[in-house]
CSV table of C-alpha atoms in Angstrom, one decimal:
chain,number,residue,atom,x,y,z
A,1,UNK,CA,-73.4,10.6,-24.7
A,2,UNK,CA,-75.9,8.2,-23.1
A,3,UNK,CA,-73.0,6.0,-22.1
A,4,UNK,CA,-71.2,8.9,-20.4
A,5,UNK,CA,-74.3,9.5,-18.3
A,6,UNK,CA,-74.7,5.8,-17.5
A,7,UNK,CA,-71.1,5.5,-16.3
A,8,UNK,CA,-71.3,8.8,-14.3
A,9,UNK,CA,-74.5,7.7,-12.6
A,10,UNK,CA,-73.1,4.3,-11.7
A,11,UNK,CA,-70.0,6.0,-10.3
A,12,UNK,CA,-72.1,8.4,-8.2
A,13,UNK,CA,-74.3,5.6,-7.0
A,14,UNK,CA,-71.4,3.3,-6.2
A,15,UNK,CA,-68.4,5.4,-5.1
A,16,UNK,CA,-67.5,7.2,-2.0
A,17,UNK,CA,-66.1,10.7,-1.9
A,18,UNK,CA,-62.6,11.6,-3.3
A,19,UNK,CA,-61.1,10.6,0.1
A,20,UNK,CA,-58.3,8.1,0.5
A,21,UNK,CA,-59.5,4.5,0.3
A,22,UNK,CA,-57.7,1.4,1.4
A,23,UNK,CA,-59.2,-1.0,-1.1
A,24,UNK,CA,-61.6,-1.1,-4.0
A,25,UNK,CA,-64.6,-2.0,-1.9
A,26,UNK,CA,-64.1,1.2,0.1
A,27,UNK,CA,-63.5,3.1,-3.2
A,28,UNK,CA,-66.8,1.9,-4.6
A,29,UNK,CA,-68.6,2.1,-1.3
A,30,UNK,CA,-69.4,-1.6,-1.2
A,31,UNK,CA,-70.2,-3.3,2.0
A,32,UNK,CA,-69.4,-7.0,2.9
A,33,UNK,CA,-66.8,-9.4,1.5
A,34,UNK,CA,-67.7,-8.9,-2.2
A,35,UNK,CA,-66.5,-11.3,-4.8
A,36,UNK,CA,-68.1,-9.8,-8.0
A,37,UNK,CA,-70.5,-7.1,-9.1
A,38,UNK,CA,-72.6,-7.1,-12.3
A,39,UNK,CA,-74.3,-3.9,-13.4
A,40,UNK,CA,-77.0,-4.2,-16.1
A,41,UNK,CA,-79.0,-1.4,-17.5
A,42,UNK,CA,-82.3,-2.2,-19.2
A,43,UNK,CA,-84.7,-0.2,-21.3
A,44,UNK,CA,-88.4,-1.2,-21.3
A,45,UNK,CA,-90.3,-1.4,-24.6
A,46,UNK,CA,-93.6,-3.1,-25.2
A,47,UNK,CA,-93.5,-4.6,-21.7
A,48,UNK,CA,-90.2,-6.2,-22.3
A,49,UNK,CA,-86.7,-5.4,-20.9
A,50,UNK,CA,-83.8,-5.1,-23.2
A,51,UNK,CA,-80.2,-4.9,-22.0
A,52,UNK,CA,-78.4,-1.7,-23.2
A,53,UNK,CA,-75.3,-1.7,-21.1
A,54,UNK,CA,-73.6,-4.1,-18.7
A,55,UNK,CA,-70.3,-4.2,-16.8
A,56,UNK,CA,-68.8,-6.6,-14.3
A,57,UNK,CA,-66.0,-6.4,-11.8
A,58,UNK,CA,-64.2,-9.3,-9.9
A,59,UNK,CA,-62.6,-8.7,-6.5
A,60,UNK,CA,-59.9,-10.6,-4.7
A,61,UNK,CA,-60.1,-11.6,-1.0
A,62,UNK,CA,-58.4,-8.4,0.0
A,63,UNK,CA,-61.3,-6.4,-1.5
A,64,UNK,CA,-59.4,-5.1,-4.6
A,65,UNK,CA,-60.8,-5.3,-8.1
A,66,UNK,CA,-58.5,-7.4,-10.3
A,67,UNK,CA,-60.4,-7.5,-13.6
A,68,UNK,CA,-63.4,-5.6,-14.9
A,69,UNK,CA,-65.3,-5.6,-18.2
A,70,UNK,CA,-67.7,-3.2,-19.9
A,71,UNK,CA,-70.0,-3.4,-22.9
A,72,UNK,CA,-72.5,-1.0,-24.4
A,73,UNK,CA,-75.0,-2.9,-26.6
A,74,UNK,CA,-76.2,0.2,-28.4
A,75,UNK,CA,-72.7,0.9,-29.9
A,76,UNK,CA,-70.4,-0.8,-32.4
A,77,UNK,CA,-67.5,-1.0,-29.9
A,78,UNK,CA,-66.1,-4.2,-28.7
A,79,UNK,CA,-66.1,-5.0,-25.0
A,80,UNK,CA,-63.3,-3.5,-23.0
A,81,UNK,CA,-61.6,-5.3,-20.1
A,82,UNK,CA,-59.1,-3.9,-17.6
A,83,UNK,CA,-56.6,-5.8,-15.3
A,84,UNK,CA,-55.2,-4.2,-12.2
A,85,UNK,CA,-52.0,-4.6,-10.0
A,86,UNK,CA,-51.4,-3.5,-6.4
A,87,UNK,CA,-48.4,-2.9,-4.2
A,88,UNK,CA,-47.8,-4.5,-0.8
A,89,UNK,CA,-49.9,-1.8,0.9
A,90,UNK,CA,-52.9,-2.7,-1.3
A,91,UNK,CA,-52.8,0.5,-3.3
A,92,UNK,CA,-53.4,0.2,-7.0
A,93,UNK,CA,-50.3,0.7,-9.1
A,94,UNK,CA,-51.3,-0.3,-12.6
A,95,UNK,CA,-54.3,-0.5,-14.9
A,96,UNK,CA,-53.9,-2.4,-18.1
A,97,UNK,CA,-56.5,-2.2,-20.9
A,98,UNK,CA,-57.2,-5.5,-22.7
A,99,UNK,CA,-58.6,-5.1,-26.1
A,100,UNK,CA,-60.8,-7.8,-27.7
A,101,UNK,CA,-60.4,-10.0,-29.6
A,102,UNK,CA,-57.5,-11.8,-28.1
A,103,UNK,CA,-57.3,-9.3,-25.3
A,104,UNK,CA,-54.2,-7.6,-26.8
A,105,UNK,CA,-52.7,-5.1,-24.4
A,106,UNK,CA,-53.9,-1.5,-24.9
A,107,UNK,CA,-53.0,1.6,-23.0
A,108,UNK,CA,-51.5,1.3,-19.5
A,109,UNK,CA,-52.0,3.6,-16.5
A,110,UNK,CA,-49.5,3.8,-13.6
A,111,UNK,CA,-50.5,5.3,-10.2
A,112,UNK,CA,-48.3,7.3,-7.8
A,113,UNK,CA,-49.1,8.2,-4.2
A,114,UNK,CA,-47.9,10.8,-1.7
A,115,UNK,CA,-46.4,10.2,1.7
A,116,UNK,CA,-49.9,10.2,3.3
A,117,UNK,CA,-51.3,7.6,0.9
A,118,UNK,CA,-53.3,9.9,-1.3
A,119,UNK,CA,-53.3,9.4,-5.1
A,120,UNK,CA,-51.1,12.2,-6.4
A,121,UNK,CA,-50.4,11.3,-10.0
A,122,UNK,CA,-51.4,9.0,-12.9
A,123,UNK,CA,-49.5,8.5,-16.1
A,124,UNK,CA,-51.2,6.8,-19.1
A,125,UNK,CA,-49.1,5.2,-21.8
A,126,UNK,CA,-49.7,4.0,-25.4
A,127,UNK,CA,-49.1,0.3,-26.1
A,128,UNK,CA,-45.8,1.3,-27.7
A,129,UNK,CA,-44.7,2.9,-24.4
A,130,UNK,CA,-45.2,6.5,-25.4
A,131,UNK,CA,-46.8,8.8,-22.8
A,132,UNK,CA,-50.5,9.7,-23.5
A,133,UNK,CA,-51.5,11.8,-20.6
A,134,UNK,CA,-50.4,12.8,-17.1
A,135,UNK,CA,-52.9,13.8,-14.3
A,136,UNK,CA,-52.1,15.6,-11.0
A,137,UNK,CA,-54.5,15.3,-8.1
A,138,UNK,CA,-55.1,17.9,-5.4
A,139,UNK,CA,-57.1,17.5,-2.1
A,140,UNK,CA,-58.7,19.7,0.5
A,141,UNK,CA,-58.2,19.6,4.3
A,142,UNK,CA,-60.9,16.9,4.6
A,143,UNK,CA,-59.1,14.6,2.1
A,144,UNK,CA,-61.6,15.2,-0.7
A,145,UNK,CA,-60.2,15.2,-4.3
A,146,UNK,CA,-61.0,18.8,-5.3
A,147,UNK,CA,-58.9,19.3,-8.4
A,148,UNK,CA,-57.4,17.3,-11.2
A,149,UNK,CA,-54.9,18.8,-13.7
A,150,UNK,CA,-54.3,17.0,-17.0
A,151,UNK,CA,-51.2,17.4,-19.3
A,152,UNK,CA,-50.6,16.1,-22.8
A,153,UNK,CA,-47.7,14.0,-23.8
A,154,UNK,CA,-45.5,17.0,-24.4
A,155,UNK,CA,-46.1,18.4,-20.9
A,156,UNK,CA,-48.4,21.1,-21.9
A,157,UNK,CA,-51.6,21.8,-19.7
A,158,UNK,CA,-54.6,20.1,-21.3
A,159,UNK,CA,-57.5,20.6,-18.9
A,160,UNK,CA,-58.7,20.9,-15.3
A,161,UNK,CA,-61.5,19.2,-13.3
A,162,UNK,CA,-62.9,20.9,-10.2
A,163,UNK,CA,-65.0,19.0,-7.7
A,164,UNK,CA,-67.2,20.2,-4.9
A,165,UNK,CA,-68.5,18.1,-1.9
A,166,UNK,CA,-71.2,18.6,0.7
A,167,UNK,CA,-70.7,18.4,4.4
A,168,UNK,CA,-71.1,14.6,4.3
A,169,UNK,CA,-68.3,14.2,1.8
A,170,UNK,CA,-70.7,13.4,-1.1
A,171,UNK,CA,-69.7,14.7,-4.6
A,172,UNK,CA,-72.3,17.3,-5.6
A,173,UNK,CA,-70.6,19.1,-8.5
A,174,UNK,CA,-67.9,18.3,-11.1
A,175,UNK,CA,-66.8,20.8,-13.7
A,176,UNK,CA,-64.3,19.6,-16.4
A,177,UNK,CA,-62.8,22.3,-18.7
A,178,UNK,CA,-60.2,22.5,-21.4
A,179,UNK,CA,-57.3,24.7,-20.4
A,180,UNK,CA,-58.7,27.5,-22.6
A,181,UNK,CA,-62.2,26.9,-21.3
A,182,UNK,CA,-63.5,26.5,-24.9
A,183,UNK,CA,-65.2,23.2,-24.2
A,184,UNK,CA,-66.0,20.9,-21.3
A,185,UNK,CA,-68.7,19.4,-19.2
A,186,UNK,CA,-70.5,20.0,-15.9
A,187,UNK,CA,-72.2,17.5,-13.6
A,188,UNK,CA,-74.4,18.4,-10.6
A,189,UNK,CA,-75.7,15.8,-8.1
A,190,UNK,CA,-78.6,16.0,-5.6
A,191,UNK,CA,-79.1,13.6,-2.7
A,192,UNK,CA,-82.0,12.9,-0.3
A,193,UNK,CA,-81.7,13.6,3.4
A,194,UNK,CA,-80.7,9.9,3.8
A,195,UNK,CA,-77.9,10.3,1.3
A,196,UNK,CA,-79.6,8.4,-1.5
A,197,UNK,CA,-79.1,9.7,-5.1
A,198,UNK,CA,-82.1,11.7,-6.4
A,199,UNK,CA,-80.9,13.4,-9.6
A,200,UNK,CA,-78.0,14.3,-11.8
A,201,UNK,CA,-77.7,17.2,-14.3
A,202,UNK,CA,-75.2,16.8,-17.1
A,203,UNK,CA,-74.2,19.6,-19.4
A,204,UNK,CA,-71.7,19.6,-22.3
A,205,UNK,CA,-70.5,22.7,-24.1
A,206,UNK,CA,-68.0,23.5,-26.8
A,207,UNK,CA,-67.2,25.9,-29.6
A,208,UNK,CA,-67.7,24.7,-33.2
A,209,UNK,CA,-67.2,27.2,-36.0
A,210,UNK,CA,-67.4,30.0,-33.4
A,211,UNK,CA,-70.8,28.8,-32.3
A,212,UNK,CA,-71.4,27.7,-28.7
A,213,UNK,CA,-73.0,24.3,-28.6
A,214,UNK,CA,-74.7,23.2,-25.4
A,215,UNK,CA,-76.5,20.0,-24.4
A,216,UNK,CA,-78.2,19.5,-21.1
A,217,UNK,CA,-79.6,16.3,-19.7
A,218,UNK,CA,-81.3,15.7,-16.4
A,219,UNK,CA,-81.9,12.4,-14.7
A,220,UNK,CA,-84.1,11.5,-11.7
A,221,UNK,CA,-83.7,8.3,-9.6
A,222,UNK,CA,-86.4,6.4,-7.7
A,223,UNK,CA,-87.3,3.1,-6.3
A,224,UNK,CA,-83.7,2.3,-5.2
A,225,UNK,CA,-83.6,-1.0,-3.3
A,226,UNK,CA,-80.8,-2.6,-1.3
A,227,UNK,CA,-79.7,-6.1,-0.3
A,228,UNK,CA,-79.1,-7.4,3.3
A,229,UNK,CA,-75.5,-6.0,3.3
A,230,UNK,CA,-76.8,-2.4,2.5
A,231,UNK,CA,-75.6,-2.4,-1.1
A,232,UNK,CA,-78.0,-1.0,-3.7
A,233,UNK,CA,-79.2,-3.6,-6.2
A,234,UNK,CA,-81.9,-1.8,-8.3
A,235,UNK,CA,-82.8,1.7,-9.2
A,236,UNK,CA,-85.0,3.4,-11.9
A,237,UNK,CA,-83.6,6.4,-13.8
A,238,UNK,CA,-85.7,8.7,-15.9
A,239,UNK,CA,-83.7,10.9,-18.2
A,240,UNK,CA,-84.9,14.2,-19.7
A,241,UNK,CA,-82.7,15.2,-22.7
A,242,UNK,CA,-84.9,18.1,-23.8
A,243,UNK,CA,-86.2,16.4,-26.9
A,244,UNK,CA,-86.6,12.9,-25.5
A,245,UNK,CA,-87.5,11.1,-22.3
A,246,UNK,CA,-85.6,7.9,-21.5
A,247,UNK,CA,-86.6,5.4,-18.8
A,248,UNK,CA,-84.1,2.8,-17.7
A,249,UNK,CA,-83.8,0.2,-15.0
A,250,UNK,CA,-80.4,-0.4,-13.5
A,251,UNK,CA,-79.9,-3.8,-11.7
A,252,UNK,CA,-76.9,-4.9,-9.8
A,253,UNK,CA,-76.1,-8.5,-8.9
A,254,UNK,CA,-73.5,-8.9,-6.1
A,255,UNK,CA,-71.9,-12.2,-5.0
A,256,UNK,CA,-70.0,-12.5,-1.8
A,257,UNK,CA,-67.2,-14.7,-0.5
């Protein structure tokens, strides 16, 4: 659960709206000729910092991410890497999961675009080639990705994600439901007048033995600093999970060509 909030927060801090992007730097709202980005999340205990989560992405000279890697230190899972391919227009066409050790191929996702260059469909496959999931994307008149419909391998509807944006194109709400609305998650995002991330609210709900289970977690951000290119490099997140308070420092190291 904490990892989900970490990834969502980094995505909100780092990504642009759901609009069409021409390379990964635009997609992740990165400025300058970026070569690599390292995100590290620390918790502070007894005056010392301990790494809890880190990920890294490497970019080519065209500004597209070619390999990324993610590792959560508070879980038993091995690090996961992804490799990417692009077409002649620079649009991502394939994401391949590389599973440690030995980086054996895992699932593969293929990307399809419409005539206007917007991502229209993704298909994820098992290592044996069988279809895992299909996702269809819908956009508003401003080009924001407002709806995502997922389907299982047999073609049956699986779930829907509905997104809402403010007048500046910032994602402010994301609701993800199963097709029968029996379980899902909700995210709400608040920004300052300057467009800096202030807080996120995460809520998960689902039915278990006919009992509705809900979990809500709120996070506040402060002290965000930026480098000379205008990319954020450090922020502090305080998370209120109802029965616990968690303080974490997220640092980002960016190298440029």
